[in-house]
Short mmCIF file of C-alpha atoms in Angstrom, two decimals:
data_model
loop_
_atom_site.label_atom_id
_atom_site.label_comp_id
_atom_site.label_asym_id
_atom_site.label_seq_id
_atom_site.Cartn_x
_atom_site.Cartn_y
_atom_site.Cartn_z
CA MET A 27 156.36 156.24 196.73
CA VAL A 28 153.58 155.89 194.20
CA GLU A 29 154.35 154.46 190.77
CA GLY A 30 152.22 154.10 187.68
CA ASN A 31 149.59 155.96 185.70
CA TYR A 32 147.55 157.01 188.69
CA SER A 33 146.46 160.39 187.41
CA LYS A 34 143.15 159.91 189.20
CA LEU A 35 145.11 160.03 192.45
CA ALA A 36 146.87 163.25 191.47
CA ASP A 37 144.60 165.41 193.63
CA VAL A 38 145.06 163.10 196.61
CA VAL A 39 148.72 162.09 196.44
CA TRP A 40 150.84 164.24 194.14
CA HIS A 41 150.66 167.47 196.17
CA ARG A 42 152.04 165.57 199.19
CA ALA A 43 155.13 164.37 197.33
CA ASP A 44 158.61 165.81 197.66
CA VAL A 45 159.36 165.04 194.03
CA LEU A 46 157.22 164.06 191.05
CA VAL A 47 159.08 162.23 188.28
CA TRP A 48 157.25 162.25 184.94
CA LEU A 49 158.51 159.89 182.27
CA ASP A 50 157.24 161.92 179.33
CA LEU A 51 158.63 159.75 176.57
CA PRO A 52 157.95 160.50 172.89
CA LEU A 53 155.21 158.50 171.20
CA LEU A 54 157.69 157.03 168.71
CA LEU A 55 159.78 155.59 171.55
CA VAL A 56 156.70 154.18 173.29
CA VAL A 57 155.52 152.54 170.06
CA ARG A 58 158.97 151.14 169.31
CA ARG A 59 159.21 149.58 172.77
CA ILE A 60 155.75 148.03 172.48
CA VAL A 61 156.52 146.60 169.05
CA PHE A 62 159.88 145.13 170.10
CA ARG A 63 158.50 143.74 173.38
CA SER A 64 155.55 142.18 171.54
CA LEU A 65 157.79 140.66 168.87
CA ARG A 66 160.06 139.26 171.57
CA GLN A 67 157.07 137.73 173.34
CA LEU A 68 155.61 136.32 170.12
CA ALA A 69 158.98 134.77 169.25
CA GLY A 70 158.91 132.89 172.57
CA LEU A 71 161.87 134.78 174.06
CA ASP A 72 159.79 135.87 177.05
CA THR A 73 158.20 133.22 179.26
CA SER A 74 155.96 135.47 181.36
CA ALA A 75 152.26 134.72 181.70
CA GLN A 76 151.44 137.81 179.63
CA ALA A 77 153.72 136.64 176.82
CA GLN A 78 152.09 133.20 176.82
CA ARG A 79 148.67 134.77 176.16
CA LEU A 80 149.81 137.22 173.49
CA THR A 81 148.78 136.63 169.89
CA TRP A 82 149.59 138.56 166.71
CA LYS A 83 145.98 139.69 166.57
CA ARG A 84 145.95 140.87 170.20
CA ALA A 85 149.29 142.65 169.81
CA PHE A 86 148.77 144.44 166.50
CA PHE A 87 145.55 143.81 164.61
CA GLU A 88 142.55 143.95 166.92
CA ARG A 89 140.63 147.17 167.29
CA ARG A 90 141.81 147.25 170.92
CA SER A 91 145.28 145.83 170.27
CA LEU A 92 148.18 146.73 172.52
CA LEU A 93 149.59 149.03 169.88
CA ARG A 94 146.38 150.89 169.07
CA THR A 95 145.48 151.21 172.75
CA ALA A 96 148.89 152.66 173.59
CA ILE A 97 148.64 155.25 170.82
CA ARG A 98 145.08 156.20 171.76
CA LYS A 99 145.89 156.50 175.47
CA TYR A 100 149.05 158.49 174.78
CA ARG A 101 147.15 161.05 172.72
CA HIS A 102 144.30 161.23 175.21
CA ASN A 103 146.26 161.18 178.50
CA ARG A 104 149.36 163.25 177.75
CA PRO A 105 147.63 166.67 177.72
CA ARG A 106 145.85 165.78 180.97
CA TYR A 107 149.13 164.67 182.58
CA ALA A 108 150.77 167.93 181.49
CA ARG A 109 147.98 169.93 183.18
CA GLN A 110 148.11 167.85 186.35
CA VAL A 111 151.91 168.04 186.55
CA ALA A 112 151.81 171.84 186.07
CA GLU A 113 149.20 172.16 188.83
CA THR A 114 151.33 170.01 191.13
CA ALA A 115 154.45 172.08 190.39
CA ALA A 116 152.49 175.25 191.16
CA LEU A 117 151.86 173.82 194.64
CA GLY A 118 155.60 173.68 195.24
CA VAL A 119 156.33 170.05 194.41
CA HIS A 120 159.64 169.61 192.60
CA VAL A 121 158.93 168.11 189.17
CA VAL A 122 161.45 166.14 187.14
CA ARG A 123 160.29 165.68 183.55
CA LEU A 124 162.33 163.07 181.71
CA ARG A 125 161.81 162.96 177.95
CA SER A 126 164.16 160.20 176.81
CA GLY A 127 165.69 156.95 177.94
CA ARG A 128 169.07 158.67 178.06
CA GLN A 129 167.78 161.41 180.38
CA THR A 130 166.12 158.81 182.59
CA ASP A 131 169.30 156.73 182.85
CA ALA A 132 171.40 159.82 183.68
CA TRP A 133 168.97 161.07 186.32
CA LEU A 134 168.68 157.64 187.95
CA ALA A 135 172.46 157.10 187.93
CA ASN A 136 172.89 160.48 189.62
CA ALA A 137 170.23 159.71 192.22
CA LEU A 138 171.77 156.31 193.00
CA ALA A 139 175.32 157.69 193.13
CA ASP A 140 174.24 160.19 195.79
CA ARG A 141 172.99 157.32 197.92
CA SER A 142 176.15 155.20 197.66
CA PRO A 143 178.51 154.71 200.63
CA ALA A 144 181.26 156.36 198.56
CA HIS A 145 179.31 159.61 198.87
CA GLY A 146 178.96 159.40 202.64
CA GLY A 147 176.07 157.01 203.00
CA PRO A 148 172.40 156.92 202.18
CA ASN A 149 171.75 160.60 201.64
CA PRO A 150 168.60 161.80 199.92
CA PRO A 151 169.25 161.90 196.16
CA ARG A 152 169.70 165.22 194.37
CA PHE A 153 166.91 165.94 191.95
CA GLU A 154 167.39 168.01 188.87
CA MET A 155 165.40 169.00 185.85
CA LEU A 156 166.98 167.49 182.75
#
């Protein structure tokens, strides 16, 4: 299993996968999550090391703030990810493209249910395009 934004490893790893799951969330959702997480951290509701270092300026107002960086990277990386995912699918790898939190939750619940003892033990999860 490989997790994260490792598009540079796409040529090395993705074609060897059984399944590629792409969390292709809308920019508005990504921005909303960053804003709420940052506000939560700035309010002191998160005690992680990252939250302790976060400032209003670093979160929202610097040229390279979390928010601006996320928007810039989304616009820059998404077309490249789409190309790489399409190339990987063309090689026969099953691709699951999840475009919302609701789709992600449903897919994950389905995958976990297939692995439960109630379904006959730890079987490989079913993968579907949502």
